[in-house]
Structures are given as structure tokens and as C-alpha cells.
GROMACS .gro file of C-alpha atoms in nm:
model
  251
    1UNK     CA    1  12.568  11.229   8.919
    2UNK     CA    2  12.730  11.405   8.595
    3UNK     CA    3  12.679  11.061   8.411
    4UNK     CA    4  12.381  11.089   8.165
    5UNK     CA    5  12.354  10.749   8.139
    6UNK     CA    6  12.347  10.691   8.539
    7UNK     CA    7  11.935  10.699   8.647
    8UNK     CA    8  11.998  10.585   9.003
    9UNK     CA    9  12.336  10.435   9.192
   10UNK     CA   10  12.360  10.154   9.439
   11UNK     CA   11  12.655  10.226   9.706
   12UNK     CA   12  12.799   9.941   9.941
   13UNK     CA   13  13.052  10.089  10.172
   14UNK     CA   14  13.198  10.001  10.499
   15UNK     CA   15  13.396  10.304  10.627
   16UNK     CA   16  13.409  10.685  10.515
   17UNK     CA   17  13.727  10.856  10.516
   18UNK     CA   18  13.576  11.198  10.400
   19UNK     CA   19  13.190  11.221  10.553
   20UNK     CA   20  13.177  11.608  10.481
   21UNK     CA   21  13.295  11.499  10.114
   22UNK     CA   22  13.007  11.218  10.080
   23UNK     CA   23  12.754  11.487  10.217
   24UNK     CA   24  12.884  11.709   9.950
   25UNK     CA   25  12.888  11.468   9.676
   26UNK     CA   26  12.547  11.342   9.773
   27UNK     CA   27  12.358  11.659   9.702
   28UNK     CA   28  12.512  11.692   9.407
   29UNK     CA   29  12.347  11.368   9.317
   30UNK     CA   30  12.024  11.463   9.462
   31UNK     CA   31  12.029  11.787   9.304
   32UNK     CA   32  11.992  11.609   8.960
   33UNK     CA   33  11.697  11.344   9.138
   34UNK     CA   34  11.861  11.056   9.064
   35UNK     CA   35  11.834  10.821   9.383
   36UNK     CA   36  12.077  10.679   9.607
   37UNK     CA   37  12.093  10.351   9.778
   38UNK     CA   38  12.308  10.238  10.027
   39UNK     CA   39  12.416   9.941  10.189
   40UNK     CA   40  12.663   9.984  10.501
   41UNK     CA   41  12.877   9.677  10.603
   42UNK     CA   42  12.992   9.682  10.949
   43UNK     CA   43  12.684   9.838  11.182
   44UNK     CA   44  12.745   9.635  11.510
   45UNK     CA   45  13.039   9.610  11.710
   46UNK     CA   46  13.188   9.272  11.591
   47UNK     CA   47  13.132   9.361  11.221
   48UNK     CA   48  13.268   9.697  11.259
   49UNK     CA   49  13.572   9.526  11.395
   50UNK     CA   50  13.591   9.286  11.098
   51UNK     CA   51  13.602   9.621  10.882
   52UNK     CA   52  13.902   9.764  11.075
   53UNK     CA   53  14.091   9.437  10.994
   54UNK     CA   54  14.051   9.385  10.602
   55UNK     CA   55  14.000   9.757  10.516
   56UNK     CA   56  14.240   9.936  10.808
   57UNK     CA   57  13.943  10.194  10.803
   58UNK     CA   58  13.772  10.292  11.118
   59UNK     CA   59  13.372  10.296  11.036
   60UNK     CA   60  13.177  10.636  11.189
   61UNK     CA   61  12.885  10.571  11.421
   62UNK     CA   62  12.611  10.452  11.271
   63UNK     CA   63  12.395  10.738  11.415
   64UNK     CA   64  12.585  10.959  11.240
   65UNK     CA   65  12.624  10.753  10.919
   66UNK     CA   66  12.236  10.751  10.910
   67UNK     CA   67  12.180  11.094  10.937
   68UNK     CA   68  12.434  11.160  10.687
   69UNK     CA   69  12.240  10.946  10.443
   70UNK     CA   70  11.915  11.138  10.546
   71UNK     CA   71  12.041  11.464  10.500
   72UNK     CA   72  12.099  11.377  10.106
   73UNK     CA   73  11.751  11.187  10.102
   74UNK     CA   74  11.952  10.844  10.036
   75UNK     CA   75  11.766  10.512  10.126
   76UNK     CA   76  11.962  10.310  10.413
   77UNK     CA   77  11.917   9.964  10.272
   78UNK     CA   78  11.899   9.631  10.540
   79UNK     CA   79  12.035   9.399  10.265
   80UNK     CA   80  12.104   9.383   9.865
   81UNK     CA   81  11.771   9.257   9.800
   82UNK     CA   82  11.596   9.591   9.940
   83UNK     CA   83  11.858   9.822   9.817
   84UNK     CA   84  11.817   9.699   9.474
   85UNK     CA   85  11.440   9.670   9.405
   86UNK     CA   86  11.363  10.028   9.620
   87UNK     CA   87  11.629  10.197   9.405
   88UNK     CA   88  11.458  10.036   9.071
   89UNK     CA   89  11.122  10.153   9.197
   90UNK     CA   90  11.276  10.526   9.252
   91UNK     CA   91  11.448  10.537   8.908
   92UNK     CA   92  11.121  10.391   8.713
   93UNK     CA   93  10.876  10.560   8.891
   94UNK     CA   94  11.021  10.890   8.962
   95UNK     CA   95  10.807  11.182   9.032
   96UNK     CA   96  10.560  10.928   9.202
   97UNK     CA   97  10.450  11.055   9.533
   98UNK     CA   98  10.162  10.834   9.585
   99UNK     CA   99   9.911  10.847   9.889
  100UNK     CA  100   9.610  10.676   9.769
  101UNK     CA  101   9.680  10.291   9.651
  102UNK     CA  102   9.460  10.023   9.529
  103UNK     CA  103   9.553   9.656   9.555
  104UNK     CA  104   9.448   9.448   9.275
  105UNK     CA  105   9.472   9.087   9.384
  106UNK     CA  106   9.370   8.707   9.328
  107UNK     CA  107   9.507   8.622   9.676
  108UNK     CA  108   9.338   8.722   9.980
  109UNK     CA  109   9.649   8.663  10.176
  110UNK     CA  110   9.918   8.833   9.994
  111UNK     CA  111   9.703   9.180   9.953
  112UNK     CA  112   9.589   9.185  10.312
  113UNK     CA  113   9.991   9.176  10.376
  114UNK     CA  114  10.081   9.461  10.133
  115UNK     CA  115   9.762   9.656  10.262
  116UNK     CA  116   9.871   9.597  10.646
  117UNK     CA  117  10.183   9.737  10.566
  118UNK     CA  118  10.118  10.035  10.395
  119UNK     CA  119   9.842  10.112  10.626
  120UNK     CA  120  10.091  10.104  10.885
  121UNK     CA  121  10.314  10.325  10.670
  122UNK     CA  122  10.036  10.621  10.654
  123UNK     CA  123   9.905  10.529  10.307
  124UNK     CA  124   9.537  10.533  10.224
  125UNK     CA  125   9.386  10.231  10.132
  126UNK     CA  126   9.043  10.355  10.050
  127UNK     CA  127   8.759  10.115   9.945
  128UNK     CA  128   8.635  10.180   9.556
  129UNK     CA  129   8.365  10.454   9.529
  130UNK     CA  130   8.007  10.389   9.378
  131UNK     CA  131   8.120  10.476   9.050
  132UNK     CA  132   8.426  10.259   9.039
  133UNK     CA  133   8.226   9.966   9.169
  134UNK     CA  134   7.977  10.038   8.889
  135UNK     CA  135   8.256  10.007   8.616
  136UNK     CA  136   8.359   9.698   8.797
  137UNK     CA  137   8.048   9.547   8.730
  138UNK     CA  138   8.040   9.635   8.375
  139UNK     CA  139   8.336   9.381   8.352
  140UNK     CA  140   8.127   9.107   8.523
  141UNK     CA  141   8.272   9.196   8.907
  142UNK     CA  142   7.933   9.191   9.112
  143UNK     CA  143   7.975   9.337   9.471
  144UNK     CA  144   8.394   9.448   9.435
  145UNK     CA  145   8.361   9.739   9.661
  146UNK     CA  146   8.656   9.627   9.891
  147UNK     CA  147   9.034   9.718   9.892
  148UNK     CA  148   9.232   9.483   9.860
  149UNK     CA  149   9.038   9.431   9.566
  150UNK     CA  150   9.040   9.036   9.573
  151UNK     CA  151   8.899   8.826   9.309
  152UNK     CA  152   8.973   8.453   9.449
  153UNK     CA  153   9.215   8.232   9.356
  154UNK     CA  154   9.101   8.113   9.034
  155UNK     CA  155   9.099   8.450   8.878
  156UNK     CA  156   9.314   8.502   8.562
  157UNK     CA  157   9.536   8.751   8.529
  158UNK     CA  158   9.326   8.856   8.199
  159UNK     CA  159   9.084   9.022   8.478
  160UNK     CA  160   9.313   9.182   8.653
  161UNK     CA  161   9.449   9.335   8.397
  162UNK     CA  162   9.122   9.464   8.239
  163UNK     CA  163   9.065   9.637   8.573
  164UNK     CA  164   9.351   9.819   8.549
  165UNK     CA  165   9.273  10.001   8.259
  166UNK     CA  166   8.995  10.154   8.368
  167UNK     CA  167   8.941  10.490   8.351
  168UNK     CA  168   8.782  10.550   8.679
  169UNK     CA  169   9.095  10.466   8.840
  170UNK     CA  170   9.246  10.780   8.803
  171UNK     CA  171   9.017  10.960   8.957
  172UNK     CA  172   9.013  10.789   9.315
  173UNK     CA  173   9.358  10.664   9.328
  174UNK     CA  174   9.764  10.747   9.233
  175UNK     CA  175   9.924  10.379   9.247
  176UNK     CA  176   9.780  10.070   9.185
  177UNK     CA  177   9.979   9.713   9.340
  178UNK     CA  178   9.894   9.387   9.111
  179UNK     CA  179   9.955   9.120   9.379
  180UNK     CA  180   9.926   8.809   9.193
  181UNK     CA  181   9.968   8.435   9.260
  182UNK     CA  182   9.943   8.227   8.935
  183UNK     CA  183   9.645   7.972   8.879
  184UNK     CA  184   9.702   7.608   8.809
  185UNK     CA  185   9.633   7.653   8.425
  186UNK     CA  186   9.881   7.935   8.370
  187UNK     CA  187  10.214   7.976   8.285
  188UNK     CA  188  10.497   8.233   8.332
  189UNK     CA  189  10.522   8.299   7.949
  190UNK     CA  190  10.103   8.323   7.934
  191UNK     CA  191  10.126   8.598   8.248
  192UNK     CA  192  10.399   8.767   8.115
  193UNK     CA  193  10.239   8.779   7.754
  194UNK     CA  194   9.908   8.924   7.913
  195UNK     CA  195  10.115   9.201   8.085
  196UNK     CA  196  10.311   9.280   7.792
  197UNK     CA  197  10.005   9.335   7.580
  198UNK     CA  198   9.781   9.543   7.850
  199UNK     CA  199  10.088   9.676   8.056
  200UNK     CA  200  10.059  10.034   7.763
  201UNK     CA  201   9.660  10.072   7.864
  202UNK     CA  202   9.741  10.068   8.243
  203UNK     CA  203   9.553  10.381   8.355
  204UNK     CA  204   9.810  10.432   8.689
  205UNK     CA  205  10.138  10.362   8.754
  206UNK     CA  206  10.151  10.010   8.857
  207UNK     CA  207  10.378   9.746   9.060
  208UNK     CA  208  10.401   9.405   9.041
  209UNK     CA  209  10.422   9.166   9.336
  210UNK     CA  210  10.443   8.793   9.226
  211UNK     CA  211  10.436   8.491   9.492
  212UNK     CA  212  10.368   8.100   9.424
  213UNK     CA  213  10.507   7.869   9.200
  214UNK     CA  214  10.642   8.021   8.892
  215UNK     CA  215  10.708   8.331   9.027
  216UNK     CA  216  11.067   8.390   8.978
  217UNK     CA  217  11.027   8.332   8.629
  218UNK     CA  218  10.743   8.565   8.585
  219UNK     CA  219  10.951   8.855   8.755
  220UNK     CA  220  11.235   8.753   8.550
  221UNK     CA  221  11.000   8.805   8.226
  222UNK     CA  222  10.764   9.112   8.280
  223UNK     CA  223  11.069   9.318   8.491
  224UNK     CA  224  11.092   9.536   8.139
  225UNK     CA  225  10.768   9.594   8.142
  226UNK     CA  226  10.643   9.695   8.518
  227UNK     CA  227  10.832   9.725   8.843
  228UNK     CA  228  10.819   9.444   9.060
  229UNK     CA  229  10.875   9.408   9.456
  230UNK     CA  230  10.934   9.055   9.634
  231UNK     CA  231  10.804   9.151   9.960
  232UNK     CA  232  10.484   9.365  10.120
  233UNK     CA  233  10.770   9.477  10.365
  234UNK     CA  234  10.985   9.632  10.110
  235UNK     CA  235  10.710   9.732   9.866
  236UNK     CA  236  10.652  10.003  10.197
  237UNK     CA  237  10.978  10.086  10.250
  238UNK     CA  238  11.021  10.165   9.864
  239UNK     CA  239  10.722  10.401   9.888
  240UNK     CA  240  10.782  10.550  10.187
  241UNK     CA  241  11.163  10.648  10.064
  242UNK     CA  242  11.010  10.799   9.724
  243UNK     CA  243  10.773  10.978   9.941
  244UNK     CA  244  11.085  11.168  10.092
  245UNK     CA  245  11.261  11.180   9.798
  246UNK     CA  246  11.076  11.310   9.554
  247UNK     CA  247  10.982  11.615   9.854
  248UNK     CA  248  11.034  11.963   9.705
  249UNK     CA  249  11.045  11.820   9.295
  250UNK     CA  250  10.800  11.896   9.095
  251UNK     CA  251  10.591  11.634   8.909
   0.00000   0.00000   0.00000
């Protein structure tokens, strides 16, 4: 909590010696607005026995542990992947509490998956209003009036990043999700270069969501410019956590 070089914390633990101290330190971390993501080993009966055999410690009731993590506004992860991605989003998009989200995509399936998870999690996915539709038409995008805004599988990254620079987005949305599957004509280097050049002009906070061939290399190259997620499930979990974590903090 007191380390100025620490923006967020990922914690793996199997058992607690002092639950009260855990909550006390967690509240201290919360007071500094630093996100905490917790991975709990030894959840079921058999895994709890495994913890006992190699640590000699007793694992607390999982429900009791969940309540303790909730009290300090921590994120209780299912696995390492969501712990890392949720913590990174919460760290980089600190104080963000989005309710209205636009999904810009060249993949109908990827966009629909993201929209489904967000919708079920209570986030708004509003259609572009007429003013934004008009701005999109000036980019050559006719009848672009849906959300997810699906531009088709042959659309290059430049078109999607151009959309993310529109001033009109800020009037109607709090957050954009860039859901992208690389076309056959694009290399990871080219996609990363376009995002690097355009990201400073984006008018909303943007989360990257990439799939398909080359997506891992793209993520490795662009993660310094955009926070990224690897699944729609993690996206919704991250935004739910950020909504809860930022409750009570000023923007």
C-alpha cells in the first residue's frame, strides 16, 4: 500500500493465518485506490487437503474468504489469466466506471460474444444515435447504425481506428471495445504500428480484444498502448470489478 512504485497487486494464497490482519491490510490498500486481485488455491475439499499436506495450514471456508475479499473490494480470480488481465485493466483504467459501451469490430461473432457478456452483466450497448451515424457516413460507412458496429471481415485496422478518433463518441459512450480479427493481408507489425500512431487521438478509453491468427503477437506488441483482454468473459468480469472497485472514489 505504501510503495509508490506499486499500482496494483496480484496475490496468490492458499491459507490465512490471520484473517483479521488480511482484511486490515486490504482496507489499507483500498484507501490508496490500488486494485487487488486474489487467486485462492485450495477451494474444494480435496484441494484443501492438498494445501494442508504441503503447508500445514488450514484453509478458511471459501464463503468466508469470499466475504473477506468482497469487504476489501478485491477481485477474486478463477485462474491466473483473469487475475492478470483484470488487474491490468483496473490499474490502467483507474477511476473508470463505464455504463455505455460501444463495440467496434470487423468480426460479427467476436462482437456478438462481447455484447452478450456485457449485456448480461448489466452494461448498456446503445445503438449509435443519428449524429454519430452521420459522422460515420463521412468516413464512408453507410448505414452504420448498430452496436456492435460490425464493419465486415475484410475491413482493415485503419478504418476501425479512424472511428475511435471521432469526437461524437464521447457524447454517447464511456468506453470502446476494439474487437478485431486480422485480415489475411495484415501483419501483426502493421496492425501494431497503426494502433501506436492512432491511440493518442482516441476520444474514449479503449480496450483491445484480438482473436485469430497472429493475435498473440499483436497483443504482445500493442499492450503498451492499449489494455487488452483475451475473452469476452474476462472483459465483463473486469468491468464488473471496476464498477464495484471505483464505487465511492472521485473521478
